[in-house]
Amino acid sequence: MNLTITRPDDWHLHLRDGRAMADVVGATAAVFGRAVVMPNLRPPVTSVDQALDYRGRILAALPAGSVFEPLMTLYLTELTCLDEVPRARDAGFVGFKLYPAGATTNSDAGVTDFDRVAPVLEAMEACGLALLVHGEVTNPEVDIFDREKVFIDRVLAPLLRRHEGLRVVFEHVTTKDAVEFVQASSPRIGATITPQHLLLNRNDMLVGGVKPHHYCLPVLKREADRQALLAAATGADRRFFLGTDSAPHGRSTKENHCGCAGCYSAHAALALYAEVFDAAGALERLEGFASLHGADFYGLPRNRDRIRLVRDSWTVPESYPFGDDVVVPLRAGEEITWRVERVE
Ligand code: NCD
Ligand code: ZN
């Protein structure tokens, strides 16, 4: 059994920097035509100049012969200058990433007072840049499993009412609430879905011993949420598209008394999605989700080359090199039933 589709893009990816980046970027570039690269480095990528430098380092780290385009984003802070918005557009960037302060890995510089960024959001609306949102509140009194739902009610819904023309990507949706919110919104709201949130629920992280390599943010939710994500990803709604949120961390920082959030999936991302779509009897929908809907949402041309997926099991390595450490991938030491055979 095999399946040939338009080459996919990854609309949400963490590449890190330096030697660690050089160890992971090839896995994405081997399969995906483009990827939206997240700006949560330390320090964060907040200016066009910084992002152009980062883009240069990504291109320099690509394996020889790669055909891959990193799509850049800027990290939105309360200090972001209005001038940076048209500059970002002119540099060909896709948008700004909104992290509520403290929501996830390297997000301390994120936004606390959403009113303060309203002028920048208006400039983005005028320039046609997208706002990519990490949709969780960070208030300590809000339960971690409710943070996405509370974010919709307190932040996202008011923000969309205030900025009627702004294109927004609700990144890595994890709940039935988020799926229903996107479905009830206008076509200017899109959403990415990760492989881990389609494959796993919170039992897979917490039952029979804690699994640090299944810990990411937003945290895995209930089975009913997973089912809602699966229906959205494999359904006809073109606002849902692929974003792996592949977020590598060294093993020593994951298997730790205060372990980092993030699942590494770039080694097998498309194969994992293929497994999910296959199990749902929806392989014919994979191309839309992985290769067409995201490009259409961002108003970018679809890729013209194609790739082939083959239903053929392989065993995932226990780890991959990652700078001075190693990274433990999703499915480490276990089988995956699909693989990417070749890029035509
Ligand atoms: C991401 C990371 O490690 O950069 N972690 C994660 O759990 N997804 C940050 C993010 O996207 O939240
Ligand atoms: Zn992310």
mmCIF file of C-alpha atoms and ligand atoms in Angstrom:
data_model
loop_
_atom_site.group_PDB
_atom_site.id
_atom_site.type_symbol
_atom_site.label_atom_id
_atom_site.label_comp_id
_atom_site.label_asym_id
_atom_site.label_seq_id
_atom_site.Cartn_x
_atom_site.Cartn_y
_atom_site.Cartn_z
ATOM 1 C CA MET A 1 0.000 0.000 0.000
ATOM 2 C CA ASN A 2 1.387 3.409 -0.840
ATOM 3 C CA LEU A 3 0.191 6.963 -1.181
ATOM 4 C CA THR A 4 1.672 9.809 -3.235
ATOM 5 C CA ILE A 5 0.758 13.329 -2.162
ATOM 6 C CA THR A 6 1.825 16.931 -2.739
ATOM 7 C CA ARG A 7 4.866 17.642 -0.635
ATOM 8 C CA PRO A 8 3.671 18.763 2.831
ATOM 9 C CA ASP A 9 4.639 21.775 4.956
ATOM 10 C CA ASP A 10 5.009 21.987 8.721
ATOM 11 C CA TRP A 11 3.184 25.089 9.964
ATOM 12 C CA HIS A 12 4.632 24.958 13.519
ATOM 13 C CA LEU A 13 8.184 23.830 14.219
ATOM 14 C CA HIS A 14 10.914 24.399 16.815
ATOM 15 C CA LEU A 15 14.405 24.082 15.345
ATOM 16 C CA ARG A 16 16.467 25.502 18.261
ATOM 17 C CA ASP A 17 19.908 26.834 17.321
ATOM 18 C CA GLY A 18 23.591 25.939 17.011
ATOM 19 C CA ARG A 19 24.713 22.308 16.998
ATOM 20 C CA ALA A 20 21.389 21.049 18.317
ATOM 21 C CA MET A 21 19.620 22.639 15.344
ATOM 22 C CA ALA A 22 22.093 21.109 12.927
ATOM 23 C CA ASP A 23 21.202 17.690 14.364
ATOM 24 C CA VAL A 24 17.440 18.029 13.812
ATOM 25 C CA VAL A 25 16.838 20.326 10.821
ATOM 26 C CA GLY A 26 17.641 17.629 8.243
ATOM 27 C CA ALA A 27 14.775 15.422 9.441
ATOM 28 C CA THR A 28 12.241 18.126 8.623
ATOM 29 C CA ALA A 29 13.930 19.256 5.392
ATOM 30 C CA ALA A 30 13.978 15.688 4.058
ATOM 31 C CA VAL A 31 10.181 15.569 3.963
ATOM 32 C CA PHE A 32 8.624 19.026 4.282
ATOM 33 C CA GLY A 33 8.929 21.790 1.686
ATOM 34 C CA ARG A 34 8.556 24.631 4.185
ATOM 35 C CA ALA A 35 8.183 25.062 7.916
ATOM 36 C CA VAL A 36 7.073 27.935 10.102
ATOM 37 C CA VAL A 37 9.961 28.288 12.532
ATOM 38 C CA MET A 38 9.064 29.329 16.070
ATOM 39 C CA PRO A 39 10.975 32.292 17.562
ATOM 40 C CA ASN A 40 11.236 31.091 21.204
ATOM 41 C CA LEU A 41 15.019 30.990 21.325
ATOM 42 C CA ARG A 42 16.871 32.344 24.329
ATOM 43 C CA PRO A 43 16.899 35.341 23.881
ATOM 44 C CA PRO A 44 13.715 35.346 21.786
ATOM 45 C CA VAL A 45 13.728 36.381 18.125
ATOM 46 C CA THR A 46 11.966 39.742 18.373
ATOM 47 C CA SER A 47 13.366 41.773 15.466
ATOM 48 C CA VAL A 48 13.524 41.342 11.710
ATOM 49 C CA ASP A 49 17.324 41.543 11.835
ATOM 50 C CA GLN A 50 17.524 38.766 14.419
ATOM 51 C CA ALA A 51 15.137 36.610 12.402
ATOM 52 C CA LEU A 52 17.108 37.139 9.189
ATOM 53 C CA ASP A 53 20.283 36.067 11.023
ATOM 54 C CA TYR A 54 18.477 33.024 12.407
ATOM 55 C CA ARG A 55 17.178 32.185 8.930
ATOM 56 C CA GLY A 56 20.744 32.351 7.632
ATOM 57 C CA ARG A 57 21.916 29.931 10.345
ATOM 58 C CA ILE A 58 19.086 27.527 9.481
ATOM 59 C CA LEU A 59 19.966 27.568 5.779
ATOM 60 C CA ALA A 60 23.654 27.052 6.617
ATOM 61 C CA ALA A 61 22.799 24.047 8.807
ATOM 62 C CA LEU A 62 20.787 22.236 6.110
ATOM 63 C CA PRO A 63 22.251 19.016 4.723
ATOM 64 C CA ALA A 64 23.719 19.465 1.226
ATOM 65 C CA GLY A 65 21.101 19.228 -1.498
ATOM 66 C CA SER A 66 18.145 20.125 0.751
ATOM 67 C CA VAL A 67 15.288 21.999 -0.856
ATOM 68 C CA PHE A 68 13.617 23.597 2.120
ATOM 69 C CA GLU A 69 12.309 27.037 2.976
ATOM 70 C CA PRO A 70 12.150 28.227 6.581
ATOM 71 C CA LEU A 71 9.237 30.634 7.074
ATOM 72 C CA MET A 72 10.052 33.082 9.817
ATOM 73 C CA THR A 73 7.976 34.489 12.670
ATOM 74 C CA LEU A 74 8.732 37.180 15.221
ATOM 75 C CA TYR A 75 8.150 36.859 18.931
ATOM 76 C CA LEU A 76 5.550 39.419 19.983
ATOM 77 C CA THR A 77 6.349 41.329 23.170
ATOM 78 C CA GLU A 78 4.817 44.353 24.835
ATOM 79 C CA LEU A 79 7.841 46.284 23.506
ATOM 80 C CA THR A 80 7.448 45.270 19.827
ATOM 81 C CA CYS A 81 7.814 48.449 17.712
ATOM 82 C CA LEU A 82 5.158 49.304 15.162
ATOM 83 C CA ASP A 83 7.882 49.733 12.503
ATOM 84 C CA GLU A 84 8.797 46.095 12.840
ATOM 85 C CA VAL A 85 5.466 45.036 11.318
ATOM 86 C CA PRO A 86 5.884 46.366 7.741
ATOM 87 C CA ARG A 87 9.546 45.334 7.894
ATOM 88 C CA ALA A 88 8.489 41.784 8.724
ATOM 89 C CA ARG A 89 6.066 41.785 5.822
ATOM 90 C CA ASP A 90 8.726 43.100 3.433
ATOM 91 C CA ALA A 91 11.144 40.406 4.624
ATOM 92 C CA GLY A 92 8.593 37.739 3.670
ATOM 93 C CA PHE A 93 7.834 36.599 7.215
ATOM 94 C CA VAL A 94 4.486 34.933 7.865
ATOM 95 C CA GLY A 95 3.552 36.592 11.152
ATOM 96 C CA PHE A 96 4.080 37.152 14.845
ATOM 97 C CA LYS A 97 3.880 34.550 17.595
ATOM 98 C CA LEU A 98 1.903 35.430 20.695
ATOM 99 C CA TYR A 99 2.983 33.654 23.862
ATOM 100 C CA PRO A 100 1.156 34.585 27.040
ATOM 101 C CA ALA A 101 4.042 35.302 29.441
ATOM 102 C CA GLY A 102 5.204 32.112 31.134
ATOM 103 C CA ALA A 103 2.957 29.767 29.109
ATOM 104 C CA THR A 104 5.682 27.450 27.830
ATOM 105 C CA THR A 105 9.379 26.936 27.024
ATOM 106 C CA ASN A 106 11.226 30.304 26.802
ATOM 107 C CA SER A 107 8.103 32.442 26.993
ATOM 108 C CA ASP A 108 9.094 34.817 29.827
ATOM 109 C CA ALA A 109 9.211 37.744 27.382
ATOM 110 C CA GLY A 110 5.631 37.066 26.271
ATOM 111 C CA VAL A 111 2.553 39.212 26.709
ATOM 112 C CA THR A 112 0.887 39.911 30.066
ATOM 113 C CA ASP A 113 -1.392 42.821 29.156
ATOM 114 C CA PHE A 114 -3.089 42.135 25.824
ATOM 115 C CA ASP A 115 -4.279 45.762 25.504
ATOM 116 C CA ARG A 116 -0.664 46.821 25.189
ATOM 117 C CA VAL A 117 -0.178 44.906 21.926
ATOM 118 C CA ALA A 118 -3.411 46.151 20.299
ATOM 119 C CA PRO A 119 -1.645 48.798 18.129
ATOM 120 C CA VAL A 120 0.793 46.182 16.811
ATOM 121 C CA LEU A 121 -2.091 43.821 16.059
ATOM 122 C CA GLU A 122 -3.796 46.621 14.112
ATOM 123 C CA ALA A 123 -0.609 47.138 12.085
ATOM 124 C CA MET A 124 -0.436 43.378 11.416
ATOM 125 C CA GLU A 125 -4.030 43.417 10.243
ATOM 126 C CA ALA A 126 -3.187 46.280 7.867
ATOM 127 C CA CYS A 127 -0.086 44.463 6.562
ATOM 128 C CA GLY A 128 -1.826 41.102 6.178
ATOM 129 C CA LEU A 129 0.456 39.327 8.636
ATOM 130 C CA ALA A 130 -0.930 36.464 10.711
ATOM 131 C CA LEU A 131 -0.981 36.183 14.486
ATOM 132 C CA LEU A 132 0.076 32.726 15.660
ATOM 133 C CA VAL A 133 -1.266 32.106 19.127
ATOM 134 C CA HIS A 134 -0.192 29.834 21.952
ATOM 135 C CA GLY A 135 -3.697 29.536 23.381
ATOM 136 C CA GLU A 136 -3.349 29.038 27.109
ATOM 137 C CA VAL A 137 -3.783 31.398 30.044
ATOM 138 C CA THR A 138 -1.080 31.283 32.669
ATOM 139 C CA ASN A 139 -2.952 32.470 35.749
ATOM 140 C CA PRO A 140 -1.806 30.203 38.570
ATOM 141 C CA GLU A 141 -5.366 29.650 39.797
ATOM 142 C CA VAL A 142 -6.472 28.145 36.462
ATOM 143 C CA ASP A 143 -6.119 24.358 36.292
ATOM 144 C CA ILE A 144 -3.642 23.290 33.617
ATOM 145 C CA PHE A 145 -6.278 21.136 31.884
ATOM 146 C CA ASP A 146 -8.617 24.162 31.584
ATOM 147 C CA ARG A 147 -6.088 26.720 30.368
ATOM 148 C CA GLU A 148 -6.999 26.465 26.682
ATOM 149 C CA LYS A 149 -10.734 26.826 27.287
ATOM 150 C CA VAL A 150 -10.228 29.787 29.625
ATOM 151 C CA PHE A 151 -7.910 31.402 27.047
ATOM 152 C CA ILE A 152 -10.673 31.199 24.417
ATOM 153 C CA ASP A 153 -13.183 32.916 26.691
ATOM 154 C CA ARG A 154 -10.930 35.528 28.276
ATOM 155 C CA VAL A 155 -8.427 36.367 25.533
ATOM 156 C CA LEU A 156 -9.053 34.914 22.086
ATOM 157 C CA ALA A 157 -12.756 35.670 21.596
ATOM 158 C CA PRO A 158 -12.385 39.334 22.705
ATOM 159 C CA LEU A 159 -9.207 39.693 20.593
ATOM 160 C CA LEU A 160 -10.996 38.452 17.469
ATOM 161 C CA ARG A 161 -13.902 40.833 18.096
ATOM 162 C CA ARG A 162 -11.504 43.745 18.468
ATOM 163 C CA HIS A 163 -9.385 42.909 15.396
ATOM 164 C CA GLU A 164 -11.955 41.916 12.823
ATOM 165 C CA GLY A 165 -9.602 41.539 9.877
ATOM 166 C CA LEU A 166 -6.668 39.850 11.638
ATOM 167 C CA ARG A 167 -5.796 36.353 10.468
ATOM 168 C CA VAL A 168 -5.161 34.143 13.485
ATOM 169 C CA VAL A 169 -3.763 30.633 13.794
ATOM 170 C CA PHE A 170 -4.824 28.919 16.999
ATOM 171 C CA GLU A 171 -1.684 26.810 17.392
ATOM 172 C CA HIS A 172 -1.652 23.177 18.553
ATOM 173 C CA VAL A 173 -5.310 22.950 19.555
ATOM 174 C CA THR A 174 -5.845 20.238 22.149
ATOM 175 C CA THR A 175 -9.491 20.339 23.218
ATOM 176 C CA LYS A 176 -12.984 19.778 21.865
ATOM 177 C CA ASP A 177 -13.687 23.363 23.012
ATOM 178 C CA ALA A 178 -10.954 24.722 20.732
ATOM 179 C CA VAL A 179 -12.141 22.660 17.757
ATOM 180 C CA GLU A 180 -15.706 23.892 18.214
ATOM 181 C CA PHE A 181 -14.517 27.475 18.643
ATOM 182 C CA VAL A 182 -12.586 27.364 15.362
ATOM 183 C CA GLN A 183 -15.509 25.732 13.556
ATOM 184 C CA ALA A 184 -17.830 28.482 14.776
ATOM 185 C CA SER A 185 -15.391 31.253 13.777
ATOM 186 C CA SER A 186 -14.846 32.944 10.441
ATOM 187 C CA PRO A 187 -12.502 31.562 7.752
ATOM 188 C CA ARG A 188 -9.745 33.912 8.957
ATOM 189 C CA ILE A 189 -9.194 31.591 11.957
ATOM 190 C CA GLY A 190 -7.104 28.498 11.311
ATOM 191 C CA ALA A 191 -5.670 25.883 13.660
ATOM 192 C CA THR A 192 -2.731 23.508 13.687
ATOM 193 C CA ILE A 193 -2.865 20.007 15.188
ATOM 194 C CA THR A 194 0.172 18.000 16.367
ATOM 195 C CA PRO A 195 0.761 14.274 15.908
ATOM 196 C CA GLN A 196 0.938 13.648 19.654
ATOM 197 C CA HIS A 197 -2.460 15.214 20.318
ATOM 198 C CA LEU A 198 -3.972 13.012 17.585
ATOM 199 C CA LEU A 199 -2.269 9.859 18.868
ATOM 200 C CA LEU A 200 -2.282 10.194 22.648
ATOM 201 C CA ASN A 201 -4.457 11.224 25.557
ATOM 202 C CA ARG A 202 -3.440 12.099 29.097
ATOM 203 C CA ASN A 203 -3.536 8.460 30.208
ATOM 204 C CA ASP A 204 -0.628 7.875 27.832
ATOM 205 C CA MET A 205 1.349 10.368 29.902
ATOM 206 C CA LEU A 206 0.228 9.494 33.431
ATOM 207 C CA VAL A 207 -1.018 5.895 33.755
ATOM 208 C CA GLY A 208 1.489 3.196 34.718
ATOM 209 C CA GLY A 209 4.259 5.690 35.486
ATOM 210 C CA VAL A 210 4.866 9.224 34.294
ATOM 211 C CA LYS A 211 6.122 9.444 30.684
ATOM 212 C CA PRO A 212 8.216 12.616 30.421
ATOM 213 C CA HIS A 213 8.597 12.252 26.651
ATOM 214 C CA HIS A 214 4.808 12.572 26.291
ATOM 215 C CA TYR A 215 4.806 15.832 28.246
ATOM 216 C CA CYS A 216 4.252 18.888 26.078
ATOM 217 C CA LEU A 217 2.273 22.113 26.271
ATOM 218 C CA PRO A 218 -0.603 22.434 25.915
ATOM 219 C CA VAL A 219 -0.660 19.209 27.920
ATOM 220 C CA LEU A 220 -2.364 16.079 26.511
ATOM 221 C CA LYS A 221 -6.083 16.053 27.257
ATOM 222 C CA ARG A 222 -8.962 13.541 27.573
ATOM 223 C CA GLU A 223 -9.887 10.860 25.053
ATOM 224 C CA ALA A 224 -13.011 12.856 24.066
ATOM 225 C CA ASP A 225 -10.737 15.775 23.165
ATOM 226 C CA ARG A 226 -8.472 13.516 21.099
ATOM 227 C CA GLN A 227 -11.529 12.223 19.247
ATOM 228 C CA ALA A 228 -12.631 15.783 18.457
ATOM 229 C CA LEU A 229 -9.157 16.631 17.112
ATOM 230 C CA LEU A 230 -9.150 13.482 15.007
ATOM 231 C CA ALA A 231 -12.551 14.325 13.512
ATOM 232 C CA ALA A 232 -11.350 17.869 12.723
ATOM 233 C CA ALA A 233 -8.055 16.768 11.150
ATOM 234 C CA THR A 234 -9.674 14.075 9.010
ATOM 235 C CA GLY A 235 -12.797 16.112 8.209
ATOM 236 C CA ALA A 236 -13.604 18.482 5.380
ATOM 237 C CA ASP A 237 -12.970 21.765 7.222
ATOM 238 C CA ARG A 238 -10.018 23.440 5.490
ATOM 239 C CA ARG A 239 -9.116 25.557 8.499
ATOM 240 C CA PHE A 240 -7.337 22.658 10.224
ATOM 241 C CA PHE A 241 -3.818 21.860 9.083
ATOM 242 C CA LEU A 242 -0.550 20.194 10.008
ATOM 243 C CA GLY A 243 1.773 21.744 12.573
ATOM 244 C CA THR A 244 3.981 19.224 14.326
ATOM 245 C CA ASP A 245 5.156 21.441 17.193
ATOM 246 C CA SER A 246 8.201 19.172 17.096
ATOM 247 C CA ALA A 247 10.036 20.581 20.135
ATOM 248 C CA PRO A 248 13.292 18.759 20.866
ATOM 249 C CA HIS A 249 14.862 18.898 24.319
ATOM 250 C CA GLY A 250 17.942 16.990 25.469
ATOM 251 C CA ARG A 251 17.124 13.776 27.316
ATOM 252 C CA SER A 252 18.689 15.049 30.539
ATOM 253 C CA THR A 253 16.324 18.035 30.601
ATOM 254 C CA LYS A 254 13.236 15.857 29.956
ATOM 255 C CA GLU A 255 14.092 13.051 32.402
ATOM 256 C CA ASN A 256 14.520 15.532 35.193
ATOM 257 C CA HIS A 257 12.830 16.528 38.482
ATOM 258 C CA CYS A 258 11.480 19.565 36.571
ATOM 259 C CA GLY A 259 11.258 18.229 33.031
ATOM 260 C CA CYS A 260 10.903 20.460 29.968
ATOM 261 C CA ALA A 261 7.732 20.510 27.867
ATOM 262 C CA GLY A 262 7.955 19.359 24.255
ATOM 263 C CA CYS A 263 7.745 16.206 22.118
ATOM 264 C CA TYR A 264 10.254 15.555 19.351
ATOM 265 C CA SER A 265 8.468 14.270 16.249
ATOM 266 C CA ALA A 266 10.424 15.574 13.240
ATOM 267 C CA HIS A 267 12.119 12.170 12.737
ATOM 268 C CA ALA A 268 8.783 10.609 11.724
ATOM 269 C CA ALA A 269 6.150 13.334 11.687
ATOM 270 C CA LEU A 270 4.440 12.610 8.386
ATOM 271 C CA ALA A 271 4.512 8.844 9.027
ATOM 272 C CA LEU A 272 2.807 9.389 12.394
ATOM 273 C CA TYR A 273 0.071 11.489 10.793
ATOM 274 C CA ALA A 274 -0.335 8.832 8.075
ATOM 275 C CA GLU A 275 -0.819 6.205 10.780
ATOM 276 C CA VAL A 276 -3.517 8.325 12.425
ATOM 277 C CA PHE A 277 -5.360 8.983 9.156
ATOM 278 C CA ASP A 278 -5.023 5.325 8.122
ATOM 279 C CA ALA A 279 -6.459 4.080 11.434
ATOM 280 C CA ALA A 280 -9.370 6.508 10.993
ATOM 281 C CA GLY A 281 -10.016 5.213 7.457
ATOM 282 C CA ALA A 282 -9.303 8.694 6.104
ATOM 283 C CA LEU A 283 -6.042 8.431 4.168
ATOM 284 C CA GLU A 284 -7.596 10.319 1.266
ATOM 285 C CA ARG A 285 -7.835 13.365 3.557
ATOM 286 C CA LEU A 286 -4.155 13.402 4.487
ATOM 287 C CA GLU A 287 -3.057 15.485 1.519
ATOM 288 C CA GLY A 288 -5.466 18.316 2.299
ATOM 289 C CA PHE A 289 -4.449 18.461 5.949
ATOM 290 C CA ALA A 290 -0.710 18.046 5.375
ATOM 291 C CA SER A 291 -0.087 19.796 2.070
ATOM 292 C CA LEU A 292 -2.916 22.078 0.942
ATOM 293 C CA HIS A 293 -4.952 23.708 3.721
ATOM 294 C CA GLY A 294 -2.018 25.461 5.417
ATOM 295 C CA ALA A 295 -0.611 26.986 2.232
ATOM 296 C CA ASP A 296 -4.094 28.139 1.231
ATOM 297 C CA PHE A 297 -4.691 29.687 4.665
ATOM 298 C CA TYR A 298 -1.434 31.644 4.535
ATOM 299 C CA GLY A 299 -2.035 32.646 0.905
ATOM 300 C CA LEU A 300 1.175 30.932 -0.225
ATOM 301 C CA PRO A 301 1.548 28.761 -3.327
ATOM 302 C CA ARG A 302 1.080 25.041 -2.819
ATOM 303 C CA ASN A 303 4.217 22.911 -3.255
ATOM 304 C CA ARG A 304 4.546 21.451 -6.734
ATOM 305 C CA ASP A 305 6.666 18.405 -5.968
ATOM 306 C CA ARG A 306 5.273 15.203 -4.453
ATOM 307 C CA ILE A 307 6.317 12.603 -1.925
ATOM 308 C CA ARG A 308 5.456 8.954 -1.496
ATOM 309 C CA LEU A 309 4.378 7.238 1.708
ATOM 310 C CA VAL A 310 4.592 3.467 2.035
ATOM 311 C CA ARG A 311 2.820 1.273 4.582
ATOM 312 C CA ASP A 312 5.857 -0.568 5.892
ATOM 313 C CA SER A 313 6.923 -0.922 9.545
ATOM 314 C CA TRP A 314 10.230 0.320 10.905
ATOM 315 C CA THR A 315 11.590 0.618 14.406
ATOM 316 C CA VAL A 316 12.295 4.102 15.727
ATOM 317 C CA PRO A 317 15.757 4.534 17.304
ATOM 318 C CA GLU A 318 15.897 4.961 21.099
ATOM 319 C CA SER A 319 17.444 8.400 20.582
ATOM 320 C CA TYR A 320 18.991 10.753 18.046
ATOM 321 C CA PRO A 321 22.048 13.040 18.468
ATOM 322 C CA PHE A 322 21.160 16.498 19.807
ATOM 323 C CA GLY A 323 24.118 18.824 20.399
ATOM 324 C CA ASP A 324 25.892 17.722 23.585
ATOM 325 C CA ASP A 325 22.991 15.459 24.531
ATOM 326 C CA VAL A 326 20.554 13.131 22.756
ATOM 327 C CA VAL A 327 16.848 13.606 22.071
ATOM 328 C CA VAL A 328 14.322 10.837 22.707
ATOM 329 C CA PRO A 329 11.796 10.873 19.853
ATOM 330 C CA LEU A 330 8.096 10.020 19.897
ATOM 331 C CA ARG A 331 7.707 6.214 19.642
ATOM 332 C CA ALA A 332 11.345 5.647 20.709
ATOM 333 C CA GLY A 333 12.232 1.962 20.355
ATOM 334 C CA GLU A 334 8.779 1.136 18.959
ATOM 335 C CA GLU A 335 7.305 0.537 15.525
ATOM 336 C CA ILE A 336 5.759 2.994 13.103
ATOM 337 C CA THR A 337 3.676 1.475 10.326
ATOM 338 C CA TRP A 338 4.344 4.074 7.619
ATOM 339 C CA ARG A 339 7.470 5.637 6.186
ATOM 340 C CA VAL A 340 8.328 8.237 3.576
ATOM 341 C CA GLU A 341 9.926 6.427 0.702
ATOM 342 C CA ARG A 342 11.182 9.103 -1.596
ATOM 343 C CA VAL A 343 10.770 12.663 -2.618
ATOM 344 C CA GLU A 344 10.102 12.834 -6.341
HETATM 345 C C1 NCD B 1 7.587 24.092 22.986
HETATM 346 C C2 NCD B 1 9.124 24.217 23.116
HETATM 347 O O1 NCD B 1 9.727 23.362 23.764
HETATM 348 O O2 NCD B 1 9.676 25.160 22.563
HETATM 349 N N1 NCD B 1 7.134 23.112 23.915
HETATM 350 C C3 NCD B 1 5.970 22.424 23.870
HETATM 351 O O3 NCD B 1 5.684 21.691 24.809
HETATM 352 N N2 NCD B 1 5.157 22.497 22.834
HETATM 353 C C4 NCD B 1 6.946 25.420 23.149
HETATM 354 C C5 NCD B 1 5.495 25.445 22.734
HETATM 355 O O4 NCD B 1 5.167 25.397 21.555
HETATM 356 O O5 NCD B 1 4.635 25.510 23.626
HETATM 357 ZN ZN ZN B 2 5.406 25.082 19.743
#
